[in-house]
PDB file of C-alpha atoms in Angstrom:
ATOM      1  CA  MET A   1     -15.450 -11.857  -2.874  1.00 61.00           C
ATOM      2  CA  GLY A   2     -11.856 -11.895  -2.348  1.00 77.00           C
ATOM      3  CA  TRP A   3     -11.102  -9.295  -4.893  1.00 83.00           C
ATOM      4  CA  LEU A   4     -13.535  -7.063  -3.224  1.00 88.00           C
ATOM      5  CA  TRP A   5     -11.623  -7.512   0.218  1.00 85.00           C
ATOM      6  CA  ALA A   6      -8.469  -6.881  -1.623  1.00 85.00           C
ATOM      7  CA  ILE A   7      -9.603  -3.538  -2.857  1.00 88.00           C
ATOM      8  CA  ILE A   8     -11.115  -2.556   0.484  1.00 90.00           C
ATOM      9  CA  VAL A   9      -8.118  -3.366   2.261  1.00 90.00           C
ATOM     10  CA  GLY A  10      -5.824  -1.854  -0.402  1.00 90.00           C
ATOM     11  CA  PHE A  11      -7.764   1.462  -0.191  1.00 93.00           C
ATOM     12  CA  VAL A  12      -7.745   1.527   3.672  1.00 95.00           C
ATOM     13  CA  LEU A  13      -3.967   0.595   3.650  1.00 93.00           C
ATOM     14  CA  GLY A  14      -3.245   3.208   1.045  1.00 92.00           C
ATOM     15  CA  LEU A  15      -4.939   5.802   2.839  1.00 93.00           C
ATOM     16  CA  ILE A  16      -3.104   5.025   6.233  1.00 94.00           C
ATOM     17  CA  ALA A  17       0.330   5.128   4.418  1.00 94.00           C
ATOM     18  CA  LYS A  18      -0.495   8.488   2.919  1.00 93.00           C
ATOM     19  CA  ALA A  19      -1.339   9.474   6.458  1.00 93.00           C
ATOM     20  CA  ILE A  20       1.938   8.364   7.945  1.00 93.00           C
ATOM     21  CA  LEU A  21       4.147   9.835   5.215  1.00 92.00           C
ATOM     22  CA  PRO A  22       5.305  13.240   5.614  1.00 90.00           C
ATOM     23  CA  GLY A  23       4.159  15.817   2.916  1.00 86.00           C
ATOM     24  CA  LYS A  24       1.538  15.918   0.190  1.00 85.00           C
ATOM     25  CA  GLN A  25       1.456  12.916  -2.002  1.00 84.00           C
ATOM     26  CA  HIS A  26       0.163  13.665  -5.579  1.00 87.00           C
ATOM     27  CA  GLN A  27      -0.890  10.126  -7.003  1.00 91.00           C
ATOM     28  CA  PRO A  28      -4.663   9.685  -7.457  1.00 92.00           C
ATOM     29  CA  LEU A  29      -6.885   7.718  -5.288  1.00 92.00           C
ATOM     30  CA  TRP A  30      -7.046   4.729  -7.572  1.00 93.00           C
ATOM     31  CA  LEU A  31      -3.254   4.342  -7.515  1.00 93.00           C
ATOM     32  CA  THR A  32      -3.135   4.838  -3.946  1.00 93.00           C
ATOM     33  CA  THR A  33      -5.459   1.947  -3.653  1.00 94.00           C
ATOM     34  CA  LEU A  34      -3.080  -0.081  -6.163  1.00 94.00           C
ATOM     35  CA  PHE A  35      -0.278   0.663  -3.979  1.00 94.00           C
ATOM     36  CA  GLY A  36      -2.128  -0.504  -0.868  1.00 93.00           C
ATOM     37  CA  ILE A  37      -3.055  -3.676  -2.297  1.00 94.00           C
ATOM     38  CA  ALA A  38       0.724  -4.347  -3.253  1.00 94.00           C
ATOM     39  CA  GLY A  39       1.551  -3.330   0.289  1.00 93.00           C
ATOM     40  CA  ALA A  40      -0.710  -5.818   1.958  1.00 91.00           C
ATOM     41  CA  VAL A  41       0.662  -8.547  -0.686  1.00 92.00           C
ATOM     42  CA  LEU A  42       4.179  -7.736   0.549  1.00 93.00           C
ATOM     43  CA  GLY A  43       3.303  -7.620   4.188  1.00 90.00           C
ATOM     44  CA  ASN A  44       1.671 -11.032   3.727  1.00 88.00           C
ATOM     45  CA  ALA A  45       4.657 -12.394   1.954  1.00 91.00           C
ATOM     46  CA  VAL A  46       7.053 -11.416   4.773  1.00 92.00           C
ATOM     47  CA  ALA A  47       4.737 -12.511   7.500  1.00 89.00           C
ATOM     48  CA  THR A  48       4.671 -15.966   5.744  1.00 89.00           C
ATOM     49  CA  TRP A  49       8.225 -15.796   5.438  1.00 92.00           C
ATOM     50  CA  ILE A  50       9.114 -15.212   9.003  1.00 91.00           C
ATOM     51  CA  GLY A  51       6.702 -17.682  10.059  1.00 85.00           C
ATOM     52  CA  VAL A  52       3.774 -15.381  11.462  1.00 81.00           C
ATOM     53  CA  GLY A  53       1.458 -15.398   8.447  1.00 74.00           C
ATOM     54  CA  GLU A  54      -1.263 -17.607  10.250  1.00 77.00           C
ATOM     55  CA  THR A  55      -1.389 -17.382  14.011  1.00 76.00           C
ATOM     56  CA  ALA A  56      -4.179 -18.164  16.628  1.00 80.00           C
ATOM     57  CA  GLY A  57      -6.285 -14.875  17.245  1.00 80.00           C
ATOM     58  CA  ILE A  58      -5.714 -11.624  15.618  1.00 81.00           C
ATOM     59  CA  ASP A  59      -2.581 -11.676  13.424  1.00 81.00           C
ATOM     60  CA  TRP A  60      -1.043  -8.281  14.759  1.00 86.00           C
ATOM     61  CA  THR A  61       2.438  -8.868  13.441  1.00 89.00           C
ATOM     62  CA  ARG A  62       1.048  -9.551   9.950  1.00 88.00           C
ATOM     63  CA  HIS A  63      -1.051  -6.467  10.035  1.00 89.00           C
ATOM     64  CA  LEU A  64       1.754  -4.289  11.054  1.00 92.00           C
ATOM     65  CA  LEU A  65       3.891  -5.757   8.282  1.00 92.00           C
ATOM     66  CA  GLN A  66       1.170  -4.735   5.848  1.00 92.00           C
ATOM     67  CA  ILE A  67       1.188  -1.442   6.992  1.00 94.00           C
ATOM     68  CA  VAL A  68       4.783  -1.012   6.762  1.00 95.00           C
ATOM     69  CA  GLY A  69       4.730  -2.709   3.319  1.00 94.00           C
ATOM     70  CA  ALA A  70       1.966  -0.215   2.351  1.00 94.00           C
ATOM     71  CA  VAL A  71       4.082   2.736   3.362  1.00 95.00           C
ATOM     72  CA  VAL A  72       7.028   1.415   1.557  1.00 95.00           C
ATOM     73  CA  VAL A  73       5.177   0.827  -1.659  1.00 95.00           C
ATOM     74  CA  VAL A  74       3.315   4.321  -1.535  1.00 94.00           C
ATOM     75  CA  ALA A  75       6.537   6.138  -0.908  1.00 94.00           C
ATOM     76  CA  LEU A  76       8.291   4.303  -3.871  1.00 94.00           C
ATOM     77  CA  GLY A  77       5.018   4.847  -5.853  1.00 93.00           C
ATOM     78  CA  GLU A  78       5.000   8.451  -5.289  1.00 91.00           C
ATOM     79  CA  MET A  79       8.549   8.762  -6.045  1.00 91.00           C
ATOM     80  CA  MET A  80       7.988   7.017  -9.474  1.00 91.00           C
ATOM     81  CA  TYR A  81       4.546   8.809 -10.010  1.00 90.00           C
ATOM     82  CA  GLY A  82       6.265  12.404  -9.533  1.00 85.00           C
ATOM     83  CA  ALA A  83       9.132  11.479 -11.758  1.00 87.00           C
ATOM     84  CA  ILE A  84       6.903  10.312 -14.499  1.00 87.00           C
ATOM     85  CA  LYS A  85       4.635  13.256 -13.991  1.00 82.00           C
ATOM     86  CA  GLY A  86       7.245  15.673 -13.846  1.00 76.00           C
ATOM     87  CA  LYS A  87       8.574  14.400 -17.187  1.00 66.00           C
ATOM     88  CA  ARG A  88       5.257  14.852 -18.836  1.00 58.00           C
ATOM     89  CA  GLN A  89       4.848  18.193 -17.919  1.00 51.00           C
ATOM     90  CA  THR A  90       8.155  19.525 -19.021  1.00 48.00           C
ATOM     91  CA  THR A  91       7.932  17.818 -22.500  1.00 45.00           C
TER      92      THR A  91
END
């Protein structure tokens, strides 16, 4: 059940990150989901590192860090995807 939630959360975070980033992103939806999962993991790691990974009530700080992580990972992933896809088209 944990993997199902990871996929759902990654999908939602990836879409939120794509909506936040300016311009059009060209990576496919499955890659956006993987980037969203990676962003969630990054956000959780940072939240644990600064001591807000587990708090009473809703973990707003952790959720904000997950969104920030997803935006960073989607932006970097889009740059890498564009570079790889661009090289494939010119070769």
